[in-house]
PDB file of C-alpha atoms in Angstrom:
ATOM      1  CA  MET H 973     128.210 120.210  70.036  1.00 37.00           C
ATOM      2  CA  ALA H 974     129.808 116.647  68.853  1.00 46.00           C
ATOM      3  CA  ASP H 975     127.698 114.889  65.880  1.00 57.00           C
ATOM      4  CA  ASN H 976     126.012 112.027  67.483  1.00 63.00           C
ATOM      5  CA  GLY H 977     125.042 110.697  63.743  1.00 62.00           C
ATOM      6  CA  TYR H 978     121.636 111.465  63.628  1.00 69.00           C
ATOM      7  CA  ALA H 979     119.117 113.811  61.107  1.00 67.00           C
ATOM      8  CA  LYS H 980     117.926 116.815  63.706  1.00 75.00           C
ATOM      9  CA  ALA H 981     114.188 115.945  63.298  1.00 86.00           C
ATOM     10  CA  VAL H 982     112.020 116.169  65.853  1.00 94.00           C
ATOM     11  CA  LEU H 983     109.728 113.617  65.329  1.00 96.00           C
ATOM     12  CA  VAL H 984     110.787 110.219  65.164  1.00 97.00           C
ATOM     13  CA  THR H 985     108.360 107.157  63.572  1.00 97.00           C
ATOM     14  CA  THR H 986     107.814 104.302  65.210  1.00 98.00           C
ATOM     15  CA  GLU H 987     109.666 102.626  62.956  1.00 97.00           C
ATOM     16  CA  TRP H 988     113.016 104.867  63.117  1.00 97.00           C
ATOM     17  CA  LEU H 989     112.826 104.222  67.099  1.00 97.00           C
ATOM     18  CA  ALA H 990     112.860 100.384  66.749  1.00 98.00           C
ATOM     19  CA  GLU H 991     115.795 100.073  64.526  1.00 97.00           C
ATOM     20  CA  HIS H 992     118.028 102.479  66.997  1.00 96.00           C
ATOM     21  CA  LEU H 993     116.938 101.089  70.562  1.00 96.00           C
ATOM     22  CA  ASP H 994     120.359  99.591  70.897  1.00 94.00           C
ATOM     23  CA  ASP H 995     122.551 102.817  69.913  1.00 95.00           C
ATOM     24  CA  ASP H 996     124.588 103.703  72.106  1.00 92.00           C
ATOM     25  CA  GLY H 997     124.140 107.320  71.781  1.00 94.00           C
ATOM     26  CA  LEU H 998     120.418 107.674  72.648  1.00 97.00           C
ATOM     27  CA  VAL H 999     118.288 107.242  75.770  1.00 98.00           C
ATOM     28  CA  VAL H1000     114.708 106.487  75.469  1.00 98.00           C
ATOM     29  CA  ALA H1001     112.713 108.023  78.428  1.00 98.00           C
ATOM     30  CA  GLU H1002     108.707 107.764  79.106  1.00 98.00           C
ATOM     31  CA  VAL H1003     106.825 110.531  80.998  1.00 98.00           C
ATOM     32  CA  ASP H1004     102.906 109.613  81.074  1.00 97.00           C
ATOM     33  CA  GLU H1005     100.054 111.554  82.467  1.00 93.00           C
ATOM     34  CA  ASN H1006      99.531 108.581  84.515  1.00 93.00           C
ATOM     35  CA  PRO H1007     103.029 107.491  85.540  1.00 94.00           C
ATOM     36  CA  ASP H1008     102.118 103.904  86.404  1.00 96.00           C
ATOM     37  CA  LEU H1009     101.423 102.930  82.884  1.00 97.00           C
ATOM     38  CA  TYR H1010     105.535 102.810  82.892  1.00 98.00           C
ATOM     39  CA  GLU H1011     105.277  99.868  85.296  1.00 97.00           C
ATOM     40  CA  GLU H1012     102.674  97.999  83.627  1.00 97.00           C
ATOM     41  CA  GLY H1013     105.113  98.216  80.321  1.00 98.00           C
ATOM     42  CA  HIS H1014     107.062 100.181  78.620  1.00 98.00           C
ATOM     43  CA  ILE H1015     109.466 100.359  75.633  1.00 98.00           C
ATOM     44  CA  PRO H1016     112.392  98.357  76.080  1.00 98.00           C
ATOM     45  CA  GLY H1017     115.190 100.360  77.407  1.00 97.00           C
ATOM     46  CA  ALA H1018     113.021 103.220  78.264  1.00 98.00           C
ATOM     47  CA  VAL H1019     114.244 104.733  81.814  1.00 98.00           C
ATOM     48  CA  LYS H1020     110.968 106.572  83.656  1.00 98.00           C
ATOM     49  CA  LEU H1021     110.445 110.448  84.139  1.00 97.00           C
ATOM     50  CA  HIS H1022     107.703 111.268  86.516  1.00 96.00           C
ATOM     51  CA  TRP H1023     106.418 114.018  85.533  1.00 93.00           C
ATOM     52  CA  ARG H1024     105.880 115.628  89.874  1.00 92.00           C
ATOM     53  CA  ASP H1025     108.419 113.530  91.195  1.00 94.00           C
ATOM     54  CA  ASP H1026     111.108 114.357  88.651  1.00 96.00           C
ATOM     55  CA  LEU H1027     110.280 117.606  86.785  1.00 94.00           C
ATOM     56  CA  GLN H1028     108.311 120.021  89.682  1.00 92.00           C
ATOM     57  CA  ASP H1029     110.373 121.687  92.441  1.00 92.00           C
ATOM     58  CA  PRO H1030     109.874 119.923  95.787  1.00 89.00           C
ATOM     59  CA  VAL H1031     108.466 123.232  97.688  1.00 89.00           C
ATOM     60  CA  GLU H1032     107.393 125.775  94.998  1.00 87.00           C
ATOM     61  CA  ARG H1033     105.634 124.757  91.724  1.00 82.00           C
ATOM     62  CA  ASP H1034     108.516 125.241  89.022  1.00 91.00           C
ATOM     63  CA  VAL H1035     111.405 123.302  87.233  1.00 94.00           C
ATOM     64  CA  VAL H1036     113.992 121.830  89.415  1.00 96.00           C
ATOM     65  CA  ASP H1037     117.431 123.945  90.057  1.00 96.00           C
ATOM     66  CA  ARG H1038     120.454 123.495  87.214  1.00 97.00           C
ATOM     67  CA  GLU H1039     121.828 121.069  89.805  1.00 97.00           C
ATOM     68  CA  ALA H1040     119.241 118.714  90.308  1.00 97.00           C
ATOM     69  CA  PHE H1041     118.583 118.494  86.333  1.00 97.00           C
ATOM     70  CA  GLU H1042     122.132 117.407  86.263  1.00 98.00           C
ATOM     71  CA  GLN H1043     121.955 114.883  88.972  1.00 98.00           C
ATOM     72  CA  LEU H1044     118.762 113.811  87.127  1.00 98.00           C
ATOM     73  CA  LEU H1045     119.348 112.791  83.936  1.00 98.00           C
ATOM     74  CA  GLY H1046     123.045 111.765  84.414  1.00 98.00           C
ATOM     75  CA  GLY H1047     121.443 109.360  86.659  1.00 97.00           C
ATOM     76  CA  LEU H1048     119.419 107.847  84.220  1.00 98.00           C
ATOM     77  CA  GLY H1049     122.431 107.948  81.820  1.00 97.00           C
ATOM     78  CA  ILE H1050     121.949 110.823  79.855  1.00 98.00           C
ATOM     79  CA  GLY H1051     124.803 112.982  78.704  1.00 97.00           C
ATOM     80  CA  THR H1052     125.144 116.124  78.133  1.00 96.00           C
ATOM     81  CA  GLU H1053     125.368 114.812  73.725  1.00 95.00           C
ATOM     82  CA  THR H1054     123.339 111.981  74.304  1.00 97.00           C
ATOM     83  CA  ALA H1055     119.998 111.965  71.897  1.00 97.00           C
ATOM     84  CA  VAL H1056     117.121 111.784  73.938  1.00 98.00           C
ATOM     85  CA  VAL H1057     113.732 110.399  72.574  1.00 98.00           C
ATOM     86  CA  LEU H1058     110.561 110.658  74.764  1.00 98.00           C
ATOM     87  CA  TYR H1059     106.897 109.688  74.859  1.00 98.00           C
ATOM     88  CA  GLY H1060     104.478 109.128  76.675  1.00 98.00           C
ATOM     89  CA  ASP H1061     100.893 108.592  76.785  1.00 96.00           C
ATOM     90  CA  LYS H1062      97.824 110.934  75.935  1.00 93.00           C
ATOM     91  CA  ASN H1063      98.900 112.078  72.853  1.00 95.00           C
ATOM     92  CA  ASN H1064     102.640 112.399  74.183  1.00 97.00           C
ATOM     93  CA  TRP H1065     101.083 115.252  75.972  1.00 94.00           C
ATOM     94  CA  PHE H1066     103.873 114.976  79.408  1.00 95.00           C
ATOM     95  CA  ALA H1067     106.013 114.100  76.872  1.00 97.00           C
ATOM     96  CA  ALA H1068     105.861 117.150  74.652  1.00 97.00           C
ATOM     97  CA  TYR H1069     106.033 119.101  78.317  1.00 96.00           C
ATOM     98  CA  ALA H1070     109.521 117.490  79.223  1.00 97.00           C
ATOM     99  CA  TYR H1071     110.801 118.057  75.815  1.00 98.00           C
ATOM    100  CA  TRP H1072     110.017 121.881  76.746  1.00 97.00           C
ATOM    101  CA  TYR H1073     111.526 121.258  80.060  1.00 96.00           C
ATOM    102  CA  LEU H1074     115.291 119.644  78.729  1.00 98.00           C
ATOM    103  CA  LYS H1075     114.746 122.826  76.109  1.00 97.00           C
ATOM    104  CA  VAL H1076     114.847 125.294  78.654  1.00 97.00           C
ATOM    105  CA  TYR H1077     118.068 123.865  79.882  1.00 97.00           C
ATOM    106  CA  GLY H1078     119.713 123.804  76.800  1.00 97.00           C
ATOM    107  CA  HIS H1079     119.763 120.128  75.541  1.00 97.00           C
ATOM    108  CA  ALA H1080     120.486 119.626  71.997  1.00 95.00           C
ATOM    109  CA  ASP H1081     119.336 116.861  70.526  1.00 96.00           C
ATOM    110  CA  VAL H1082     115.525 116.014  71.859  1.00 97.00           C
ATOM    111  CA  ARG H1083     112.772 114.086  70.005  1.00 97.00           C
ATOM    112  CA  ILE H1084     109.276 112.935  70.830  1.00 98.00           C
ATOM    113  CA  LEU H1085     107.986 109.647  69.458  1.00 98.00           C
ATOM    114  CA  ASP H1086     105.005 110.462  66.603  1.00 98.00           C
ATOM    115  CA  GLY H1087     102.033 108.805  68.260  1.00 98.00           C
ATOM    116  CA  GLY H1088     103.863 108.393  71.545  1.00 98.00           C
ATOM    117  CA  ARG H1089     102.678 105.452  73.957  1.00 98.00           C
ATOM    118  CA  GLN H1090      99.714 104.215  72.005  1.00 96.00           C
ATOM    119  CA  LYS H1091     101.004 104.292  68.768  1.00 98.00           C
ATOM    120  CA  TRP H1092     103.883 101.858  69.576  1.00 98.00           C
ATOM    121  CA  ILE H1093     101.361  99.665  71.237  1.00 98.00           C
ATOM    122  CA  ASP H1094      98.435  99.493  68.446  1.00 97.00           C
ATOM    123  CA  GLU H1095     101.602  98.251  66.263  1.00 98.00           C
ATOM    124  CA  GLY H1096     102.125  95.309  68.418  1.00 98.00           C
ATOM    125  CA  ARG H1097     105.453  96.653  69.160  1.00 98.00           C
ATOM    126  CA  GLU H1098     107.459  95.272  72.267  1.00 97.00           C
ATOM    127  CA  LEU H1099     106.826  96.424  76.001  1.00 98.00           C
ATOM    128  CA  VAL H1100     108.936  95.163  79.395  1.00 98.00           C
ATOM    129  CA  THR H1101     108.225  95.612  82.879  1.00 98.00           C
ATOM    130  CA  ASP H1102     112.017  94.913  83.438  1.00 96.00           C
ATOM    131  CA  VAL H1103     113.469  98.139  84.686  1.00 96.00           C
ATOM    132  CA  PRO H1104     116.565  99.467  83.329  1.00 96.00           C
ATOM    133  CA  SER H1105     119.870 100.250  85.235  1.00 95.00           C
ATOM    134  CA  PRO H1106     121.677 102.880  83.207  1.00 95.00           C
ATOM    135  CA  GLU H1107     125.318 104.015  84.135  1.00 95.00           C
ATOM    136  CA  ALA H1108     125.384 108.022  85.487  1.00 96.00           C
ATOM    137  CA  ARG H1109     126.953 110.009  82.839  1.00 96.00           C
ATOM    138  CA  ASP H1110     128.143 113.524  83.362  1.00 96.00           C
ATOM    139  CA  TYR H1111     125.815 115.813  82.442  1.00 97.00           C
ATOM    140  CA  ARG H1112     126.585 119.335  82.291  1.00 97.00           C
ATOM    141  CA  ALA H1113     122.950 121.489  81.910  1.00 97.00           C
ATOM    142  CA  GLN H1114     123.312 125.465  80.538  1.00 97.00           C
ATOM    143  CA  GLU H1115     121.897 128.476  82.254  1.00 96.00           C
ATOM    144  CA  ARG H1116     117.746 128.352  81.877  1.00 96.00           C
ATOM    145  CA  ASP H1117     116.680 129.872  78.301  1.00 96.00           C
ATOM    146  CA  GLU H1118     113.647 132.104  79.336  1.00 94.00           C
ATOM    147  CA  SER H1119     113.212 133.123  76.353  1.00 94.00           C
ATOM    148  CA  ILE H1120     111.261 130.286  75.406  1.00 95.00           C
ATOM    149  CA  ARG H1121     109.351 130.726  79.054  1.00 94.00           C
ATOM    150  CA  ALA H1122     106.245 132.853  79.962  1.00 92.00           C
ATOM    151  CA  TYR H1123     105.616 134.545  83.588  1.00 92.00           C
ATOM    152  CA  ARG H1124     102.233 135.405  85.546  1.00 92.00           C
ATOM    153  CA  ASP H1125     102.859 139.054  85.207  1.00 94.00           C
ATOM    154  CA  GLN H1126     104.365 138.824  81.499  1.00 93.00           C
ATOM    155  CA  VAL H1127     101.083 137.167  80.586  1.00 93.00           C
ATOM    156  CA  ARG H1128      98.522 139.696  82.310  1.00 93.00           C
ATOM    157  CA  GLU H1129     100.731 142.816  80.341  1.00 91.00           C
ATOM    158  CA  TRP H1130      99.464 140.579  77.066  1.00 89.00           C
ATOM    159  CA  ILE H1131      95.931 140.076  77.619  1.00 90.00           C
ATOM    160  CA  GLY H1132      94.037 142.185  75.146  1.00 79.00           C
ATOM    161  CA  GLY H1133      96.929 143.695  73.368  1.00 77.00           C
ATOM    162  CA  GLY H1134      96.842 141.997  70.284  1.00 72.00           C
ATOM    163  CA  ASP H1135     100.563 141.703  69.747  1.00 82.00           C
ATOM    164  CA  VAL H1136     100.705 138.119  71.240  1.00 88.00           C
ATOM    165  CA  ALA H1137      98.334 134.887  71.076  1.00 89.00           C
ATOM    166  CA  LEU H1138      97.230 133.547  74.394  1.00 92.00           C
ATOM    167  CA  VAL H1139      96.294 129.113  73.862  1.00 94.00           C
ATOM    168  CA  ASP H1140      94.634 127.017  76.127  1.00 95.00           C
ATOM    169  CA  VAL H1141      95.102 123.572  75.316  1.00 94.00           C
ATOM    170  CA  ARG H1142      93.122 122.030  78.286  1.00 92.00           C
ATOM    171  CA  SER H1143      89.975 120.575  77.558  1.00 92.00           C
ATOM    172  CA  PRO H1144      87.278 122.593  76.877  1.00 93.00           C
ATOM    173  CA  ALA H1145      85.004 121.936  79.642  1.00 92.00           C
ATOM    174  CA  GLU H1146      88.055 123.223  81.616  1.00 92.00           C
ATOM    175  CA  TYR H1147      88.728 126.330  79.319  1.00 93.00           C
ATOM    176  CA  SER H1148      84.351 126.869  79.927  1.00 93.00           C
ATOM    177  CA  GLY H1149      84.927 126.928  83.579  1.00 91.00           C
ATOM    178  CA  GLU H1150      82.438 123.328  84.101  1.00 90.00           C
ATOM    179  CA  LEU H1151      85.311 121.505  85.341  1.00 88.00           C
ATOM    180  CA  ILE H1152      88.610 122.761  87.116  1.00 85.00           C
ATOM    181  CA  ALA H1153      90.671 119.501  86.686  1.00 82.00           C
ATOM    182  CA  PRO H1154      91.050 117.189  83.533  1.00 82.00           C
ATOM    183  CA  PRO H1155      87.911 115.215  83.035  1.00 82.00           C
ATOM    184  CA  GLY H1156      88.371 112.351  84.527  1.00 76.00           C
ATOM    185  CA  TYR H1157      89.996 113.514  87.691  1.00 73.00           C
ATOM    186  CA  GLU H1158      88.981 114.798  91.077  1.00 74.00           C
ATOM    187  CA  GLN H1159      87.158 117.855  90.745  1.00 77.00           C
ATOM    188  CA  GLU H1160      88.750 119.704  93.824  1.00 71.00           C
ATOM    189  CA  GLY H1161      91.299 122.111  95.274  1.00 65.00           C
ATOM    190  CA  ALA H1162      92.028 125.711  95.054  1.00 58.00           C
ATOM    191  CA  GLN H1163      92.143 126.026  91.185  1.00 74.00           C
ATOM    192  CA  ARG H1164      90.120 128.998  89.678  1.00 84.00           C
ATOM    193  CA  ALA H1165      87.176 127.727  87.051  1.00 90.00           C
ATOM    194  CA  GLY H1166      87.679 129.228  83.778  1.00 92.00           C
ATOM    195  CA  HIS H1167      90.409 130.691  81.342  1.00 93.00           C
ATOM    196  CA  ILE H1168      92.321 133.530  81.133  1.00 93.00           C
ATOM    197  CA  PRO H1169      90.741 136.794  79.490  1.00 93.00           C
ATOM    198  CA  THR H1170      91.309 136.631  75.314  1.00 91.00           C
ATOM    199  CA  ALA H1171      93.058 132.758  75.189  1.00 93.00           C
ATOM    200  CA  ALA H1172      91.828 130.652  72.421  1.00 93.00           C
ATOM    201  CA  SER H1173      90.717 127.624  73.604  1.00 96.00           C
ATOM    202  CA  ILE H1174      92.889 124.709  70.892  1.00 96.00           C
ATOM    203  CA  PRO H1175      92.703 121.668  72.981  1.00 95.00           C
ATOM    204  CA  TRP H1176      96.253 119.240  72.633  1.00 94.00           C
ATOM    205  CA  ALA H1177      93.836 115.869  71.494  1.00 93.00           C
ATOM    206  CA  SER H1178      92.581 118.560  68.421  1.00 95.00           C
ATOM    207  CA  ALA H1179      96.501 118.998  66.653  1.00 95.00           C
ATOM    208  CA  VAL H1180      96.508 114.832  66.461  1.00 96.00           C
ATOM    209  CA  ARG H1181      95.351 112.521  63.939  1.00 96.00           C
ATOM    210  CA  ASP H1182      92.921 109.459  65.579  1.00 93.00           C
ATOM    211  CA  ASP H1183      96.483 107.498  65.462  1.00 94.00           C
ATOM    212  CA  GLY H1184      97.510 109.473  68.107  1.00 94.00           C
ATOM    213  CA  THR H1185     100.599 111.120  65.434  1.00 97.00           C
ATOM    214  CA  PHE H1186     100.680 114.958  64.911  1.00 97.00           C
ATOM    215  CA  LYS H1187      98.585 116.860  62.198  1.00 97.00           C
ATOM    216  CA  PRO H1188     100.643 117.717  59.103  1.00 95.00           C
ATOM    217  CA  ALA H1189     101.976 121.324  59.484  1.00 93.00           C
ATOM    218  CA  GLU H1190      99.387 122.865  56.869  1.00 95.00           C
ATOM    219  CA  GLU H1191      96.507 121.635  58.748  1.00 96.00           C
ATOM    220  CA  LEU H1192      97.780 122.926  62.430  1.00 95.00           C
ATOM    221  CA  ARG H1193      98.151 126.404  60.149  1.00 94.00           C
ATOM    222  CA  GLU H1194      94.794 126.397  59.701  1.00 95.00           C
ATOM    223  CA  LEU H1195      93.432 125.168  62.967  1.00 95.00           C
ATOM    224  CA  TYR H1196      95.364 127.847  64.660  1.00 94.00           C
ATOM    225  CA  ALA H1197      94.579 130.413  61.970  1.00 93.00           C
ATOM    226  CA  ALA H1198      90.501 129.596  62.862  1.00 93.00           C
ATOM    227  CA  LYS H1199      91.029 130.451  66.664  1.00 91.00           C
ATOM    228  CA  GLY H1200      93.031 133.586  64.981  1.00 87.00           C
ATOM    229  CA  VAL H1201      96.525 132.790  66.205  1.00 88.00           C
ATOM    230  CA  GLY H1202      98.757 132.559  62.715  1.00 78.00           C
ATOM    231  CA  PRO H1203     102.730 132.215  62.178  1.00 74.00           C
ATOM    232  CA  ASP H1204     103.800 135.314  63.392  1.00 68.00           C
ATOM    233  CA  VAL H1205     102.228 135.819  66.185  1.00 66.00           C
ATOM    234  CA  PRO H1206     104.179 134.734  69.119  1.00 66.00           C
TER     235      PRO H1206
END
């Protein structure tokens, strides 16, 4: 892999991103739970990734195939060696999903903007409504990395085994079965209420500070350890 000159930190600060927005080897992408926020205003030059329209197979609930992924990223001006910085609303909920997604297909340099969309706004940084028209790039994805995925039958085997920890990051009301969708969304559909047996409830928002930045490693270790999830447990 070619060296783009950046330090290989996964999290980048708003200050760092503001200084590097015009870099040729970097693309910023917004991935929101509420995709309409992008049109209301986004970081200058940022492209939009829609969690469903772009990142979900139209036939089955799975990641898109390799060819579609290559076309998607290439069309957004992302090359194989491009550094990609992801950010979004709701404490980077779907930005983190997109991070995993790019790693499934082997993209080497992916970052997350610590604090996400809200921290950028809270600091009074610029938002624009202009939609960029990036020049298409040639993108070559790797074969899917199945080692960072889990499938239903695997999870069923892990239930109660003690060797693997299951963590539910949804809201407490969804975990308890009171709701079948996130708070604020229509409660309809064929989903079954409740959670997978033995799964620990560690809501996504509990991993961040008030400003949306991730808590330091020691606090996260304490948070997970209190639920029986240690650093040596997969």
